[in-house]
Amino acid sequence: MRLAGRAAVVTGGTRGLGEAIAARLAREGASVLICGRNEADAKAAAERLSAHGRVEGTACDVGDAEQAEAVVRRCLELFDGLHILVNNAGITRDRLLARMPSDDWEAVLSTNLTGAYHCARAALKPMLRARWGRIVQVSSVAALVGNAGQVNYAAAKAGLIGLTRSLARELAGRGITVNAVAPGYIDSEMTRAIPEKERLALQEQIPLGRVGQPEEVAAAVAFLASDEAAYVTGHTLTVDGGLSMY
Ligand code: NDP
């Protein structure tokens, strides 16, 4: 129960990595508000997640500043505070650059990067008031090593790392740490969409020889969200089976 008494927002908590992160934070004692773009999905996911602890759900498109602010307000209404923000909401629109329409660039930047900016900005006030806060971004190994067909996604995820380091410096000394996790290939709807032949080829490149599980990313996020990680800030923790090491 490392997170007892803490209130958390997990964006994109309705499935995949976000759902596993919300479950883990709830099991560790945090009260958790999850969001996704669809209200019914967010409510249904919160209902499922209630088996792990206190979890509520609401609709929010993190690319919209007002909706991001509303999620933070909802968290304050429900739990009387906001201590942990996990910027997990993310989408892909993979295509080689030569054929990438600007809509695909904008959509990926809006959710993966601008969304994190909106949510972090909105969450700052309650964290500064509490003189305690944890912001964790869900980046990707694509930010570190690049990936053909993902210039939009890799740019957004690399942007998150720059945001993390800069914000960590801004908030150092205020009791608020800012870190990122960079997952490799994790079993989720996003990666199940990759054709099997390609997936097997990717698996061969992973030193640990297997795809990761959402719970393995959640464990890293829970550590960064805890008091135990008080001396870790501005860091990007890879959870990738060794894929990106050099
Ligand atoms: P999923 O597609 O399974 O889940 C994405 C989640 O984000 C859903 O809850 C979705 O809900 C939500 N979401 C999408 N767009 C928005 C938006 N604009 N506003 C609010 N919520 C939104 O993805 P994963 O679980 O696989 O990925 C989660 C995160 O982990 C992403 O940031 C992804 O980039 C990152 N990641 C994943 C890896 C993997 O191997 N799976 C590897 C590296 C990083 P809804 O559709 O209802 O809005």
PDB file of C-alpha atoms and ligand atoms in Angstrom:
ATOM      1  CA  MET A   1       0.000   0.000   0.000  1.00  0.00           C
ATOM      2  CA  ARG A   2       2.756   2.439  -0.996  1.00  0.00           C
ATOM      3  CA  LEU A   3       0.198   4.872  -2.431  1.00  0.00           C
ATOM      4  CA  ALA A   4      -2.389   4.968   0.364  1.00  0.00           C
ATOM      5  CA  GLY A   5      -3.982   8.413   0.630  1.00  0.00           C
ATOM      6  CA  ARG A   6      -2.874   9.483  -2.847  1.00  0.00           C
ATOM      7  CA  ALA A   7      -5.200  10.579  -5.655  1.00  0.00           C
ATOM      8  CA  ALA A   8      -4.234   9.735  -9.224  1.00  0.00           C
ATOM      9  CA  VAL A   9      -5.345  10.524 -12.763  1.00  0.00           C
ATOM     10  CA  VAL A  10      -4.457   7.989 -15.457  1.00  0.00           C
ATOM     11  CA  THR A  11      -5.259   9.229 -18.960  1.00  0.00           C
ATOM     12  CA  GLY A  12      -6.253   6.528 -21.437  1.00  0.00           C
ATOM     13  CA  GLY A  13      -6.989   4.142 -18.584  1.00  0.00           C
ATOM     14  CA  THR A  14      -9.820   2.324 -20.324  1.00  0.00           C
ATOM     15  CA  ARG A  15      -7.721  -0.545 -21.717  1.00  0.00           C
ATOM     16  CA  GLY A  16      -4.186  -1.789 -22.356  1.00  0.00           C
ATOM     17  CA  LEU A  17      -1.284  -0.269 -20.461  1.00  0.00           C
ATOM     18  CA  GLY A  18      -3.434   2.460 -18.881  1.00  0.00           C
ATOM     19  CA  GLU A  19      -5.859  -0.080 -17.448  1.00  0.00           C
ATOM     20  CA  ALA A  20      -2.984  -2.115 -15.964  1.00  0.00           C
ATOM     21  CA  ILE A  21      -1.442   1.069 -14.524  1.00  0.00           C
ATOM     22  CA  ALA A  22      -4.763   2.131 -12.963  1.00  0.00           C
ATOM     23  CA  ALA A  23      -5.219  -1.362 -11.476  1.00  0.00           C
ATOM     24  CA  ARG A  24      -1.726  -1.319  -9.987  1.00  0.00           C
ATOM     25  CA  LEU A  25      -2.074   2.185  -8.491  1.00  0.00           C
ATOM     26  CA  ALA A  26      -5.462   1.235  -7.016  1.00  0.00           C
ATOM     27  CA  ARG A  27      -4.047  -1.990  -5.533  1.00  0.00           C
ATOM     28  CA  GLU A  28      -1.296   0.093  -3.924  1.00  0.00           C
ATOM     29  CA  GLY A  29      -3.946   2.222  -2.217  1.00  0.00           C
ATOM     30  CA  ALA A  30      -4.400   5.237  -4.520  1.00  0.00           C
ATOM     31  CA  SER A  31      -7.836   6.551  -5.504  1.00  0.00           C
ATOM     32  CA  VAL A  32      -7.762   6.613  -9.298  1.00  0.00           C
ATOM     33  CA  LEU A  33      -9.665   8.557 -11.952  1.00  0.00           C
ATOM     34  CA  ILE A  34      -9.276   7.140 -15.460  1.00  0.00           C
ATOM     35  CA  CYS A  35     -10.320   8.772 -18.700  1.00  0.00           C
ATOM     36  CA  GLY A  36     -10.760   7.912 -22.357  1.00  0.00           C
ATOM     37  CA  ARG A  37     -12.639   9.646 -25.153  1.00  0.00           C
ATOM     38  CA  ASN A  38     -15.771   7.564 -24.696  1.00  0.00           C
ATOM     39  CA  GLU A  39     -17.811   8.084 -21.506  1.00  0.00           C
ATOM     40  CA  ALA A  40     -19.449   4.627 -21.554  1.00  0.00           C
ATOM     41  CA  ASP A  41     -16.079   2.863 -22.042  1.00  0.00           C
ATOM     42  CA  ALA A  42     -14.515   4.906 -19.227  1.00  0.00           C
ATOM     43  CA  LYS A  43     -17.368   4.051 -16.843  1.00  0.00           C
ATOM     44  CA  ALA A  44     -17.267   0.356 -17.808  1.00  0.00           C
ATOM     45  CA  ALA A  45     -13.495   0.186 -17.318  1.00  0.00           C
ATOM     46  CA  ALA A  46     -13.777   1.922 -13.930  1.00  0.00           C
ATOM     47  CA  GLU A  47     -16.410  -0.631 -12.915  1.00  0.00           C
ATOM     48  CA  ARG A  48     -14.071  -3.513 -13.870  1.00  0.00           C
ATOM     49  CA  LEU A  49     -11.153  -1.842 -12.116  1.00  0.00           C
ATOM     50  CA  SER A  50     -13.135  -1.363  -8.899  1.00  0.00           C
ATOM     51  CA  ALA A  51     -12.119  -4.932  -8.057  1.00  0.00           C
ATOM     52  CA  HIS A  52      -8.645  -3.491  -7.331  1.00  0.00           C
ATOM     53  CA  GLY A  53      -9.666  -0.479  -5.217  1.00  0.00           C
ATOM     54  CA  ARG A  54     -11.310   2.938  -5.694  1.00  0.00           C
ATOM     55  CA  VAL A  55     -11.488   3.736  -9.411  1.00  0.00           C
ATOM     56  CA  GLU A  56     -13.765   6.237 -11.197  1.00  0.00           C
ATOM     57  CA  GLY A  57     -14.064   6.933 -14.911  1.00  0.00           C
ATOM     58  CA  THR A  58     -14.886   9.967 -17.024  1.00  0.00           C
ATOM     59  CA  ALA A  59     -14.733  11.060 -20.649  1.00  0.00           C
ATOM     60  CA  CYS A  60     -11.933  13.321 -21.829  1.00  0.00           C
ATOM     61  CA  ASP A  61     -10.028  14.014 -25.018  1.00  0.00           C
ATOM     62  CA  VAL A  62      -6.655  15.107 -23.657  1.00  0.00           C
ATOM     63  CA  GLY A  63      -5.956  17.036 -26.866  1.00  0.00           C
ATOM     64  CA  ASP A  64      -8.562  19.545 -25.726  1.00  0.00           C
ATOM     65  CA  ALA A  65      -7.267  21.869 -22.989  1.00  0.00           C
ATOM     66  CA  GLU A  66     -10.692  22.480 -21.434  1.00  0.00           C
ATOM     67  CA  GLN A  67     -11.450  18.763 -21.208  1.00  0.00           C
ATOM     68  CA  ALA A  68      -8.064  18.129 -19.573  1.00  0.00           C
ATOM     69  CA  GLU A  69      -8.791  20.852 -17.018  1.00  0.00           C
ATOM     70  CA  ALA A  70     -12.223  19.310 -16.377  1.00  0.00           C
ATOM     71  CA  VAL A  71     -10.630  15.933 -15.567  1.00  0.00           C
ATOM     72  CA  VAL A  72      -8.386  17.544 -12.984  1.00  0.00           C
ATOM     73  CA  ARG A  73     -11.395  19.360 -11.471  1.00  0.00           C
ATOM     74  CA  ARG A  74     -13.313  16.053 -11.367  1.00  0.00           C
ATOM     75  CA  CYS A  75     -10.409  14.390  -9.540  1.00  0.00           C
ATOM     76  CA  LEU A  76     -10.354  17.192  -6.970  1.00  0.00           C
ATOM     77  CA  GLU A  77     -14.147  16.899  -6.479  1.00  0.00           C
ATOM     78  CA  LEU A  78     -13.997  13.123  -6.086  1.00  0.00           C
ATOM     79  CA  PHE A  79     -10.827  12.679  -4.047  1.00  0.00           C
ATOM     80  CA  ASP A  80     -10.058  16.133  -2.653  1.00  0.00           C
ATOM     81  CA  GLY A  81      -6.593  16.223  -4.220  1.00  0.00           C
ATOM     82  CA  LEU A  82      -4.406  15.165  -7.127  1.00  0.00           C
ATOM     83  CA  HIS A  83      -0.975  13.748  -6.351  1.00  0.00           C
ATOM     84  CA  ILE A  84      -0.160  11.459  -9.276  1.00  0.00           C
ATOM     85  CA  LEU A  85      -0.658  12.148 -12.980  1.00  0.00           C
ATOM     86  CA  VAL A  86       0.087   9.406 -15.503  1.00  0.00           C
ATOM     87  CA  ASN A  87       0.051  10.742 -19.065  1.00  0.00           C
ATOM     88  CA  ASN A  88      -0.644   7.445 -20.790  1.00  0.00           C
ATOM     89  CA  ALA A  89      -3.206   8.350 -23.493  1.00  0.00           C
ATOM     90  CA  GLY A  90      -1.715   7.616 -26.866  1.00  0.00           C
ATOM     91  CA  ILE A  91      -2.552   6.752 -30.448  1.00  0.00           C
ATOM     92  CA  THR A  92      -0.631   5.717 -33.548  1.00  0.00           C
ATOM     93  CA  ARG A  93      -1.215   6.654 -37.213  1.00  0.00           C
ATOM     94  CA  ASP A  94       1.667   4.753 -38.810  1.00  0.00           C
ATOM     95  CA  ARG A  95       2.734   5.564 -42.358  1.00  0.00           C
ATOM     96  CA  LEU A  96       5.969   6.402 -44.161  1.00  0.00           C
ATOM     97  CA  LEU A  97       6.574  10.146 -44.114  1.00  0.00           C
ATOM     98  CA  ALA A  98       6.242  10.498 -47.898  1.00  0.00           C
ATOM     99  CA  ARG A  99       2.620   9.373 -47.599  1.00  0.00           C
ATOM    100  CA  MET A 100       1.745  10.867 -44.233  1.00  0.00           C
ATOM    101  CA  PRO A 101      -1.092  13.409 -44.396  1.00  0.00           C
ATOM    102  CA  SER A 102      -0.872  16.352 -41.997  1.00  0.00           C
ATOM    103  CA  ASP A 103      -4.018  15.074 -40.225  1.00  0.00           C
ATOM    104  CA  ASP A 104      -2.068  11.989 -39.064  1.00  0.00           C
ATOM    105  CA  TRP A 105       0.802  14.154 -37.867  1.00  0.00           C
ATOM    106  CA  GLU A 106      -1.543  16.540 -36.002  1.00  0.00           C
ATOM    107  CA  ALA A 107      -3.660  13.800 -34.406  1.00  0.00           C
ATOM    108  CA  VAL A 108      -0.661  11.910 -33.014  1.00  0.00           C
ATOM    109  CA  LEU A 109       1.043  15.068 -31.724  1.00  0.00           C
ATOM    110  CA  SER A 110      -2.229  16.295 -30.209  1.00  0.00           C
ATOM    111  CA  THR A 111      -2.954  13.182 -28.142  1.00  0.00           C
ATOM    112  CA  ASN A 112       0.556  11.970 -27.295  1.00  0.00           C
ATOM    113  CA  LEU A 113       2.337  15.272 -26.660  1.00  0.00           C
ATOM    114  CA  THR A 114      -0.055  18.229 -26.418  1.00  0.00           C
ATOM    115  CA  GLY A 115      -2.349  16.103 -24.253  1.00  0.00           C
ATOM    116  CA  ALA A 116       0.451  15.584 -21.733  1.00  0.00           C
ATOM    117  CA  TYR A 117       1.131  19.342 -21.694  1.00  0.00           C
ATOM    118  CA  HIS A 118      -2.570  20.112 -21.092  1.00  0.00           C
ATOM    119  CA  CYS A 119      -2.874  17.577 -18.263  1.00  0.00           C
ATOM    120  CA  ALA A 120       0.425  18.476 -16.576  1.00  0.00           C
ATOM    121  CA  ARG A 121      -0.415  22.196 -16.664  1.00  0.00           C
ATOM    122  CA  ALA A 122      -3.842  21.557 -15.159  1.00  0.00           C
ATOM    123  CA  ALA A 123      -2.445  19.222 -12.477  1.00  0.00           C
ATOM    124  CA  LEU A 124       0.285  21.585 -11.292  1.00  0.00           C
ATOM    125  CA  LYS A 125      -1.815  23.738  -8.957  1.00  0.00           C
ATOM    126  CA  PRO A 126      -3.016  20.958  -6.618  1.00  0.00           C
ATOM    127  CA  MET A 127       0.439  19.358  -6.623  1.00  0.00           C
ATOM    128  CA  LEU A 128       2.155  22.648  -5.774  1.00  0.00           C
ATOM    129  CA  ARG A 129      -0.413  23.226  -3.011  1.00  0.00           C
ATOM    130  CA  ALA A 130       0.288  19.759  -1.574  1.00  0.00           C
ATOM    131  CA  ARG A 131       4.057  20.228  -2.057  1.00  0.00           C
ATOM    132  CA  TRP A 132       4.025  16.648  -3.331  1.00  0.00           C
ATOM    133  CA  GLY A 133       3.464  15.318  -6.797  1.00  0.00           C
ATOM    134  CA  ARG A 134       4.415  12.658  -9.308  1.00  0.00           C
ATOM    135  CA  ILE A 135       4.073  13.093 -13.049  1.00  0.00           C
ATOM    136  CA  VAL A 136       4.854  10.029 -15.166  1.00  0.00           C
ATOM    137  CA  GLN A 137       4.734  10.113 -18.956  1.00  0.00           C
ATOM    138  CA  VAL A 138       4.293   6.975 -21.016  1.00  0.00           C
ATOM    139  CA  SER A 139       6.797   7.495 -23.828  1.00  0.00           C
ATOM    140  CA  SER A 140       8.167   4.694 -26.038  1.00  0.00           C
ATOM    141  CA  VAL A 141      11.413   3.121 -27.221  1.00  0.00           C
ATOM    142  CA  ALA A 142      10.451   4.615 -30.607  1.00  0.00           C
ATOM    143  CA  ALA A 143      11.506   7.957 -29.070  1.00  0.00           C
ATOM    144  CA  LEU A 144      14.979   6.588 -28.340  1.00  0.00           C
ATOM    145  CA  VAL A 145      15.835   4.503 -31.386  1.00  0.00           C
ATOM    146  CA  GLY A 146      13.284   5.664 -33.994  1.00  0.00           C
ATOM    147  CA  ASN A 147      10.975   3.481 -36.030  1.00  0.00           C
ATOM    148  CA  ALA A 148      10.322   3.591 -39.776  1.00  0.00           C
ATOM    149  CA  GLY A 149       6.689   4.501 -40.366  1.00  0.00           C
ATOM    150  CA  GLN A 150       6.392   6.309 -37.046  1.00  0.00           C
ATOM    151  CA  VAL A 151       7.944   9.764 -37.515  1.00  0.00           C
ATOM    152  CA  ASN A 152       4.846  11.378 -35.970  1.00  0.00           C
ATOM    153  CA  TYR A 153       4.685   8.954 -33.037  1.00  0.00           C
ATOM    154  CA  ALA A 154       8.446   8.951 -32.362  1.00  0.00           C
ATOM    155  CA  ALA A 155       8.554  12.771 -32.525  1.00  0.00           C
ATOM    156  CA  ALA A 156       5.687  13.019 -30.029  1.00  0.00           C
ATOM    157  CA  LYS A 157       7.204  10.436 -27.693  1.00  0.00           C
ATOM    158  CA  ALA A 158      10.660  12.082 -27.895  1.00  0.00           C
ATOM    159  CA  GLY A 159       8.931  15.394 -27.193  1.00  0.00           C
ATOM    160  CA  LEU A 160       7.580  13.854 -23.997  1.00  0.00           C
ATOM    161  CA  ILE A 161      11.135  13.113 -22.864  1.00  0.00           C
ATOM    162  CA  GLY A 162      12.185  16.737 -23.416  1.00  0.00           C
ATOM    163  CA  LEU A 163       9.060  17.886 -21.595  1.00  0.00           C
ATOM    164  CA  THR A 164       9.886  15.505 -18.736  1.00  0.00           C
ATOM    165  CA  ARG A 165      13.450  16.760 -18.299  1.00  0.00           C
ATOM    166  CA  SER A 166      12.502  20.436 -18.499  1.00  0.00           C
ATOM    167  CA  LEU A 167       9.518  20.139 -16.164  1.00  0.00           C
ATOM    168  CA  ALA A 168      11.590  18.065 -13.729  1.00  0.00           C
ATOM    169  CA  ARG A 169      13.995  21.005 -13.507  1.00  0.00           C
ATOM    170  CA  GLU A 170      11.154  23.525 -13.104  1.00  0.00           C
ATOM    171  CA  LEU A 171       9.609  21.546 -10.259  1.00  0.00           C
ATOM    172  CA  ALA A 172      12.710  20.287  -8.487  1.00  0.00           C
ATOM    173  CA  GLY A 173      12.593  21.616  -4.954  1.00  0.00           C
ATOM    174  CA  ARG A 174       8.782  21.709  -4.889  1.00  0.00           C
ATOM    175  CA  GLY A 175       8.371  18.050  -3.931  1.00  0.00           C
ATOM    176  CA  ILE A 176       7.232  17.136  -7.441  1.00  0.00           C
ATOM    177  CA  THR A 177       9.126  14.663  -9.615  1.00  0.00           C
ATOM    178  CA  VAL A 178       8.632  14.194 -13.341  1.00  0.00           C
ATOM    179  CA  ASN A 179       9.722  11.000 -15.056  1.00  0.00           C
ATOM    180  CA  ALA A 180       8.934   8.890 -18.092  1.00  0.00           C
ATOM    181  CA  VAL A 181       8.741   5.215 -18.880  1.00  0.00           C
ATOM    182  CA  ALA A 182       9.669   4.013 -22.363  1.00  0.00           C
ATOM    183  CA  PRO A 183       7.990   0.677 -23.036  1.00  0.00           C
ATOM    184  CA  GLY A 184       9.156  -1.567 -25.861  1.00  0.00           C
ATOM    185  CA  TYR A 185       6.800  -4.111 -27.424  1.00  0.00           C
ATOM    186  CA  ILE A 186       4.024  -4.711 -24.923  1.00  0.00           C
ATOM    187  CA  ASP A 187       1.078  -7.035 -25.458  1.00  0.00           C
ATOM    188  CA  SER A 188      -1.922  -4.738 -26.096  1.00  0.00           C
ATOM    189  CA  GLU A 189      -4.512  -3.907 -28.771  1.00  0.00           C
ATOM    190  CA  MET A 190      -1.991  -1.469 -30.267  1.00  0.00           C
ATOM    191  CA  THR A 191       0.656  -4.176 -30.855  1.00  0.00           C
ATOM    192  CA  ARG A 192      -1.812  -6.969 -31.673  1.00  0.00           C
ATOM    193  CA  ALA A 193      -2.647  -4.899 -34.772  1.00  0.00           C
ATOM    194  CA  ILE A 194       0.895  -5.599 -36.105  1.00  0.00           C
ATOM    195  CA  PRO A 195       0.882  -8.531 -38.623  1.00  0.00           C
ATOM    196  CA  GLU A 196       2.091 -11.800 -37.021  1.00  0.00           C
ATOM    197  CA  LYS A 197       5.127 -12.213 -39.308  1.00  0.00           C
ATOM    198  CA  GLU A 198       6.341  -8.717 -38.389  1.00  0.00           C
ATOM    199  CA  ARG A 199       5.628  -9.334 -34.706  1.00  0.00           C
ATOM    200  CA  LEU A 200       7.737 -12.518 -34.665  1.00  0.00           C
ATOM    201  CA  ALA A 201      10.607 -10.693 -36.388  1.00  0.00           C
ATOM    202  CA  LEU A 202      10.407  -7.934 -33.755  1.00  0.00           C
ATOM    203  CA  GLN A 203      10.411 -10.486 -30.952  1.00  0.00           C
ATOM    204  CA  GLU A 204      13.692 -11.923 -32.240  1.00  0.00           C
ATOM    205  CA  GLN A 205      15.378  -8.551 -31.684  1.00  0.00           C
ATOM    206  CA  ILE A 206      14.428  -8.429 -27.992  1.00  0.00           C
ATOM    207  CA  PRO A 207      17.288  -9.692 -25.776  1.00  0.00           C
ATOM    208  CA  LEU A 208      14.806 -11.124 -23.248  1.00  0.00           C
ATOM    209  CA  GLY A 209      13.141 -12.948 -26.157  1.00  0.00           C
ATOM    210  CA  ARG A 210       9.523 -12.086 -25.482  1.00  0.00           C
ATOM    211  CA  VAL A 211       6.920  -9.346 -25.666  1.00  0.00           C
ATOM    212  CA  GLY A 212       6.317  -7.493 -22.382  1.00  0.00           C
ATOM    213  CA  GLN A 213       3.118  -7.489 -20.356  1.00  0.00           C
ATOM    214  CA  PRO A 214       1.181  -4.310 -19.409  1.00  0.00           C
ATOM    215  CA  GLU A 215       1.651  -5.213 -15.725  1.00  0.00           C
ATOM    216  CA  GLU A 216       5.437  -4.953 -16.166  1.00  0.00           C
ATOM    217  CA  VAL A 217       5.049  -1.336 -17.303  1.00  0.00           C
ATOM    218  CA  ALA A 218       2.571  -0.707 -14.482  1.00  0.00           C
ATOM    219  CA  ALA A 219       5.122  -1.894 -11.900  1.00  0.00           C
ATOM    220  CA  ALA A 220       7.654   0.687 -13.165  1.00  0.00           C
ATOM    221  CA  VAL A 221       5.039   3.464 -13.094  1.00  0.00           C
ATOM    222  CA  ALA A 222       3.984   2.527  -9.550  1.00  0.00           C
ATOM    223  CA  PHE A 223       7.605   2.763  -8.396  1.00  0.00           C
ATOM    224  CA  LEU A 224       8.064   6.210  -9.988  1.00  0.00           C
ATOM    225  CA  ALA A 225       4.760   7.318  -8.400  1.00  0.00           C
ATOM    226  CA  SER A 226       5.813   6.228  -4.916  1.00  0.00           C
ATOM    227  CA  ASP A 227       7.759   7.880  -2.107  1.00  0.00           C
ATOM    228  CA  GLU A 228      10.552   5.390  -2.766  1.00  0.00           C
ATOM    229  CA  ALA A 229      11.353   7.209  -6.025  1.00  0.00           C
ATOM    230  CA  ALA A 230      11.735  10.605  -4.304  1.00  0.00           C
ATOM    231  CA  TYR A 231      15.336  10.981  -5.569  1.00  0.00           C
ATOM    232  CA  VAL A 232      14.521  10.062  -9.178  1.00  0.00           C
ATOM    233  CA  THR A 233      13.519  12.917 -11.477  1.00  0.00           C
ATOM    234  CA  GLY A 234      13.920  13.763 -15.151  1.00  0.00           C
ATOM    235  CA  HIS A 235      14.593  10.086 -15.847  1.00  0.00           C
ATOM    236  CA  THR A 236      13.350   7.863 -18.648  1.00  0.00           C
ATOM    237  CA  LEU A 237      13.045   4.249 -17.530  1.00  0.00           C
ATOM    238  CA  THR A 238      12.997   1.755 -20.406  1.00  0.00           C
ATOM    239  CA  VAL A 239      10.784  -1.298 -19.930  1.00  0.00           C
ATOM    240  CA  ASP A 240      11.661  -3.091 -23.128  1.00  0.00           C
ATOM    241  CA  GLY A 241      13.368  -6.426 -22.452  1.00  0.00           C
ATOM    242  CA  GLY A 242      16.683  -4.828 -23.400  1.00  0.00           C
ATOM    243  CA  LEU A 243      15.544  -3.819 -26.900  1.00  0.00           C
ATOM    244  CA  SER A 244      16.969  -0.290 -26.863  1.00  0.00           C
ATOM    245  CA  MET A 245      20.251  -0.904 -25.029  1.00  0.00           C
ATOM    246  CA  TYR A 246      23.469  -0.122 -26.820  1.00  0.00           C
TER     247      TYR A 246
HETATM  248  P1  NDP B   1      -4.396   1.292 -26.445  1.00  0.00           P
HETATM  249  O1  NDP B   1      -4.769   1.748 -27.815  1.00  0.00           O
HETATM  250  O2  NDP B   1      -4.739  -0.102 -26.038  1.00  0.00           O
HETATM  251  O3  NDP B   1      -5.059   2.297 -25.368  1.00  0.00           O
HETATM  252  C1  NDP B   1      -4.967   3.685 -25.531  1.00  0.00           C
HETATM  253  C2  NDP B   1      -5.774   4.373 -24.450  1.00  0.00           C
HETATM  254  O4  NDP B   1      -5.702   5.795 -24.670  1.00  0.00           O
HETATM  255  C3  NDP B   1      -7.245   4.016 -24.477  1.00  0.00           C
HETATM  256  O5  NDP B   1      -7.737   4.027 -23.157  1.00  0.00           O
HETATM  257  C4  NDP B   1      -7.860   5.157 -25.274  1.00  0.00           C
HETATM  258  O6  NDP B   1      -9.227   5.293 -24.969  1.00  0.00           O
HETATM  259  C5  NDP B   1      -7.015   6.325 -24.775  1.00  0.00           C
HETATM  260  N1  NDP B   1      -6.980   7.484 -25.650  1.00  0.00           N
HETATM  261  C6  NDP B   1      -6.613   7.544 -26.948  1.00  0.00           C
HETATM  262  N2  NDP B   1      -6.694   8.807 -27.401  1.00  0.00           N
HETATM  263  C7  NDP B   1      -7.102   9.571 -26.357  1.00  0.00           C
HETATM  264  C8  NDP B   1      -7.363  10.952 -26.191  1.00  0.00           C
HETATM  265  N3  NDP B   1      -7.209  11.849 -27.185  1.00  0.00           N
HETATM  266  N4  NDP B   1      -7.767  11.401 -24.972  1.00  0.00           N
HETATM  267  C9  NDP B   1      -7.923  10.521 -23.943  1.00  0.00           C
HETATM  268  N5  NDP B   1      -7.695   9.216 -24.042  1.00  0.00           N
HETATM  269  C10 NDP B   1      -7.291   8.735 -25.247  1.00  0.00           C
HETATM  270  O7  NDP B   1      -2.851   1.572 -26.293  1.00  0.00           O
HETATM  271  P2  NDP B   1      -1.747   0.925 -25.326  1.00  0.00           P
HETATM  272  O8  NDP B   1      -2.346   0.531 -24.041  1.00  0.00           O
HETATM  273  O9  NDP B   1      -0.968  -0.046 -26.090  1.00  0.00           O
HETATM  274  O10 NDP B   1      -0.800   2.195 -25.113  1.00  0.00           O
HETATM  275  C11 NDP B   1      -0.881   3.042 -23.974  1.00  0.00           C
HETATM  276  C12 NDP B   1       0.272   4.011 -24.026  1.00  0.00           C
HETATM  277  O11 NDP B   1       1.492   3.276 -24.058  1.00  0.00           O
HETATM  278  C13 NDP B   1       0.272   4.889 -25.269  1.00  0.00           C
HETATM  279  O12 NDP B   1       0.738   6.180 -24.943  1.00  0.00           O
HETATM  280  C14 NDP B   1       1.257   4.185 -26.175  1.00  0.00           C
HETATM  281  O13 NDP B   1       1.815   5.070 -27.102  1.00  0.00           O
HETATM  282  C15 NDP B   1       2.273   3.701 -25.157  1.00  0.00           C
HETATM  283  N6  NDP B   1       3.091   2.594 -25.618  1.00  0.00           N
HETATM  284  C16 NDP B   1       2.551   1.376 -25.915  1.00  0.00           C
HETATM  285  C17 NDP B   1       3.360   0.345 -26.316  1.00  0.00           C
HETATM  286  C18 NDP B   1       2.830  -1.004 -26.632  1.00  0.00           C
HETATM  287  O14 NDP B   1       3.628  -1.865 -27.022  1.00  0.00           O
HETATM  288  N7  NDP B   1       1.556  -1.273 -26.473  1.00  0.00           N
HETATM  289  C19 NDP B   1       4.818   0.520 -26.453  1.00  0.00           C
HETATM  290  C20 NDP B   1       5.281   1.831 -26.104  1.00  0.00           C
HETATM  291  C21 NDP B   1       4.441   2.812 -25.686  1.00  0.00           C
HETATM  292  P3  NDP B   1     -10.316   5.824 -26.071  1.00  0.00           P
HETATM  293  O15 NDP B   1      -9.973   5.162 -27.370  1.00  0.00           O
HETATM  294  O16 NDP B   1     -11.622   5.426 -25.486  1.00  0.00           O
HETATM  295  O17 NDP B   1     -10.126   7.300 -26.121  1.00  0.00           O
END
